[in-house]
Amino acid sequence: MITNAPVLIVLIPLATALLTPLISYLVPKLMRYLAPLALGTVTLLSGYNLYHVVNHGAWHYHFGGWTPPFGIEFVIDPLSATIAVVVGLVATLVIIFAKSYLPEERENLLKFSLFYVLFLLVATGIFGITLAGDIFTLYVFIEIASIAAYGLLAMGGYKAAVSSFRYVLIGTVGASFYLLAVAFIYANTGSLNMADLSTLLPPLLTDRTMIFAVAILVAGLGIKSALWPMHTWMPDVYTYGPPPAVAFIAGTMTKVFSYVLFRFLYFILGGPGNPVIDTVLFIIGILAAIAILYGSIMAIAQKDFRRMLAYSSVAQISYLPLAMAIGSPAALVGLILQLISHAMTKSLLYMTAGGIDWKTGNVNVTRFNGLYKIMPITCGVFLVAACSMIGLPPTSGFFAKWYLLTGSLSGHQLLFAIVLVISSLLNAIYFLRLLERFFFRTGIDDKIDIQIVRFSVRELPLSMLVPMITMAILIVIVGLGSGYLVDFALQYISPLILGGGGL
Amino acid sequence: MEFLIDNRPLWAVLIPLCLSVLILICHHFPNMREFWTLVAAAFKVGIVYSMIPTILAGNVLMSATLELAPGISLCLRADAAGMVFAALASLLWFITSFFSIGYMRSLKELHQTGYYFSFAICLSATMGIAFAGNLLTFIVFFELLTLATYPLVAHHRDQESLKASRRYLVYTIIGGQLTLLGIAFVYYLTGSLEFIPGGFMNTDTASKTVLVIVFLLLLAGPAVKAGLMPFHGWLPSAMVAPTPVSALLHAVAVVKAGCFGIIRMVGYVFGPATMQAIGMDTFLVAIASFTIITASVIALTQNHLKQRLAFSTISQLSYIVLGIGLMNPMTMAAGIFHLFAHGMMKITLFFTAGAIYTKTHDLRINMLSGLGRVMPFTFTAYTICSLGIAGMPFTVGFISKWNILMGAVEDGKLWVIALLLVSAVLTCAYLLSVSYKAFFGKVVPSMQHIKGEPNLLCLFPLLTACFLSLVFGIFPDFAENFYQLAQMAAANIFNGFFGLGG
Amino acid sequence: MTIAFLASYVLFWLVAIMYCCGLFGMMQVKNLMRKLMAMNIMQTAIILFYLLLGYKPDAVTPILINGITNPVFYANPLPQALMLTAIVVNLSTTGVALTLLIIIARKYDTLEEDEVLRRMCE
């Protein structure tokens, strides 16, 4: 079993997804535990993968024994293994969170099992994306993740259906761009294997068709990862989708696409140094800088809690392309840390949004006055997440930002450093404004005018609180342990990036 | 001199942090909650003071812990300068804890659990700032302090305090972010963040313009916290907080963290030589002198006692900056000692303000007229410490000011005498006018019902602090040798290494 | 005008035009159903593009014929294999989209985008 660990990471959620409808029909009680169990196992397996890879070097898993460039392979290097672990952790915690969020009644069983099925399929797709070793398999996994996500996000009601439909259209355009780019690449090199391409492609980058291919590749992945100005699908989708689904998708999916972009630009296309790639990096750097400012300012303007978080995502996701554009070793470490940190933080924020919605039926930020009295733990974890978003120590967001800052200075990109600082300040505005409402404001006559729609438990059910608290603790641990993380895991990211010189 | 591996600095930070959780848990049991506050404060005083003899022997205690980034650990290191600040903050926290209990109970304040909890976190952060061994550790605790003070300023939860707390956050977060950018710059230029006596940035590191920019960026955060004009705007408005908060945080911990930050930036990052080379010492002196005079003049116009004390704080803090900026071992030592001296006296003044408030519920100065005869102990303490702030001999304030004067004269900067004289006159004018009114004025009709001194839990800490500022004025090296510590720190900075110097 | 010329240039251009038509339709048409159809046109264009890449004049299906081992005589099977997967992906995307359209149509009684958005905001 262990020798097949890479493929099991994808296979277990897929198989569980297929079994879930059947089990929900036969033993409804079991279903609630099956999905968390499957995802927990996958997380452990990816942890094992990481351990193995760190000790023994990159792991190439060949399907059916066919060696590349003919066969399909999964490549597990420390970077993809780390991301798989993070995705697994987020997925496991969010699906535990989702248990109480879903309706209890028996007639909703189908919807209920459908949620699990789609959730597991999204997870399958995302794990596949992180591990895939050739660009067409990558496409297939992108589409598995996306299609399942369309369905999952549409489960939030009628508005969600509309926003999700728009996501289908835009997402498909992104995927078709990607597929087109794959066609060009294949036509010019005759190969689909990433390792193979990384030697074949860079010399071809003077060719005009290949430059076009790179352009649409970046555009396609840009749409998928919601890079400004291709982010338009995101606010609506994240606002109306069911909170547990959004917690997972906002936390991991867009980031994984950024990671794919990173892989392409830095590993397959050869990284900075080539004039074409430099131009591309410059452009996405500028777009990311605009996105960071635009997203933060838009977030300040929002009244809907979830929409505010969505715009905040527009800003925060763009830290990753920004780091790619900076390109200095420290910035790339910052990229990975930001990826990890933001995956955890954003999913935690959406979990708190979901929890508040569950308890009070309210998502309007102007009506959160004195929420602390009703939901102290939720507000506490929100505080941690907000600090991480703003980049205040000792949370992981601070250290991610630290690397990005030093990276942008050592990459001689003072402008980006200033953008990062301004972004922190803008984040501080909208998160601290909310914290002020949570903790210090009261309603009229010092009474708390928050309605409670669910009285069954004092604050939230344990299955919601535990994942939230765990996530908050993880954010602090990743923050304080970021040095170890950088030393023991990220130094293996690639000798290509970090060179011999280290940081 | 030796670097000793010792975990006491770490414990000084961790104990309040851990006990704060207990405070939170005991929120239904006020007695237990306040018991934990006192336990934390007592433990911390014990730990911090047990380190002083080792430091005085010229050693530095290190407790390196987590690695935050490659080559940069969360390093806590107790040296002479840090020790002055840590000893001051922990001692005064202990005294303030008693005062808090008396004050909060007699006013029946709400949200007391959050108050004690934030207080403990603040003090933990203050210890972290005092013992930070490098810039990254420093900024971590610096930002933590910002966050932990926020609920204290917003304590009353009304429009005014929310506005003040928002203002406070705007100032401090912008300052903090600029400092962070500066730190990133330092890391980029030198690849090191370790505080080294005498500094590690020099004119070979970068061009002078770049150094000036980096220095100004680094200065931004501490300058805001230290209330240097024109970044002082948050301090008077933050006076809406309960008086113990104003006393400990806005007279001691937070603002002194700012001053201490300036000491670290000047003495341990840039160093005297570089400072003089890039001309920033003159800049500091100019801005400090301006603040001293302007803030004193503004203080004269304030009718609210706490506002007046706030501007007095702004003015007095700039003495520390002045001492640093004059770049003489003597003035530097005086600046560092003034951390301690001003803390002692100013906390007494705020205690008296708080104690009066528990009786009168009004701190407008014209309303306090004649109350000195009703509360003789309180107002005597106030008068003594006012004189101390103005720099009267035999109080602790005299020592630092005299040293600044001597240092300046030694360097031939005679205008400092004039500055100090003007400032002393102004200080007497705005502080002693209150005493005069209180002792010789007529009691306002609405205050005639007030009888007797404030309760003992308020009065006792107040008198203790007043007594201590007299004792340290007469014997500056009494008990814990603060003066010697300050001199050691200054010697370290000018000699460029830790230890006994000379 | 030989077949080869058509295959190498004109057909590619036709596919490109088809792709652009689809893309344009998705952006410009206001009816959600038509948007979906435009999306399908776009996807089909890509499939055709791949198939054209695999086209080779006078080649036979890549099944080993006795005596001929030179790959020059066989067509490239990979693009077609890839497109089988892509067709499945297109199908499922369309399926999901149609499901969503049914939900939208039932709720809002229309598939005109402006009208749907207007009713959504009510």
Short mmCIF file of C-alpha atoms in Angstrom, two decimals, chain A residues 11-43 88 91-96 98-99 102 112-117 119-121 123:
data_model
loop_
_atom_site.label_atom_id
_atom_site.label_comp_id
_atom_site.label_asym_id
_atom_site.label_seq_id
_atom_site.Cartn_x
_atom_site.Cartn_y
_atom_site.Cartn_z
CA LEU A 11 -7.81 7.24 -5.50
CA ILE A 12 -9.16 7.21 -1.96
CA PRO A 13 -11.27 10.37 -2.26
CA LEU A 14 -12.41 9.30 -5.70
CA ALA A 15 -13.51 5.87 -4.52
CA THR A 16 -15.16 7.32 -1.43
CA ALA A 17 -16.99 9.80 -3.61
CA LEU A 18 -18.37 7.00 -5.71
CA LEU A 19 -19.33 4.90 -2.70
CA THR A 20 -20.97 7.72 -0.77
CA PRO A 21 -24.39 7.73 -2.50
CA LEU A 22 -24.67 4.00 -1.98
CA ILE A 23 -23.70 4.22 1.65
CA SER A 24 -25.98 7.15 2.27
CA TYR A 25 -28.79 4.96 1.03
CA LEU A 26 -27.85 1.94 3.11
CA VAL A 27 -26.32 3.32 6.31
CA PRO A 28 -27.00 7.07 6.47
CA LYS A 29 -25.20 7.50 9.78
CA LEU A 30 -21.94 6.13 8.45
CA MET A 31 -21.72 8.65 5.66
CA ARG A 32 -21.00 11.54 7.98
CA TYR A 33 -17.86 9.81 9.14
CA LEU A 34 -16.75 8.25 5.89
CA ALA A 35 -15.66 11.41 4.11
CA PRO A 36 -13.66 12.85 7.04
CA LEU A 37 -12.07 9.45 7.50
CA ALA A 38 -11.09 9.24 3.85
CA LEU A 39 -9.66 12.73 3.79
CA GLY A 40 -7.87 12.16 7.09
CA THR A 41 -6.24 9.05 5.66
CA VAL A 42 -5.22 10.97 2.59
CA THR A 43 -3.66 13.67 4.74
CA GLY A 88 -5.40 17.50 2.92
CA ALA A 91 -10.04 19.49 3.40
CA THR A 92 -10.23 17.28 6.48
CA LEU A 93 -10.94 20.12 8.87
CA VAL A 94 -13.51 21.72 6.59
CA ILE A 95 -15.39 18.50 6.01
CA ILE A 96 -15.60 17.92 9.74
CA ALA A 98 -19.45 20.76 7.27
CA LYS A 99 -21.07 17.90 9.22
CA LEU A 102 -25.66 20.38 6.54
CA PHE A 112 -26.48 15.77 1.86
CA SER A 113 -24.67 12.90 0.18
CA LEU A 114 -24.28 14.97 -2.96
CA PHE A 115 -22.39 17.54 -0.95
CA TYR A 116 -19.95 14.91 0.23
CA VAL A 117 -19.59 13.43 -3.25
CA PHE A 119 -16.53 17.80 -1.99
CA LEU A 120 -14.52 14.61 -2.35
CA LEU A 121 -14.34 15.07 -6.10
CA ALA A 123 -10.42 17.15 -3.31
#
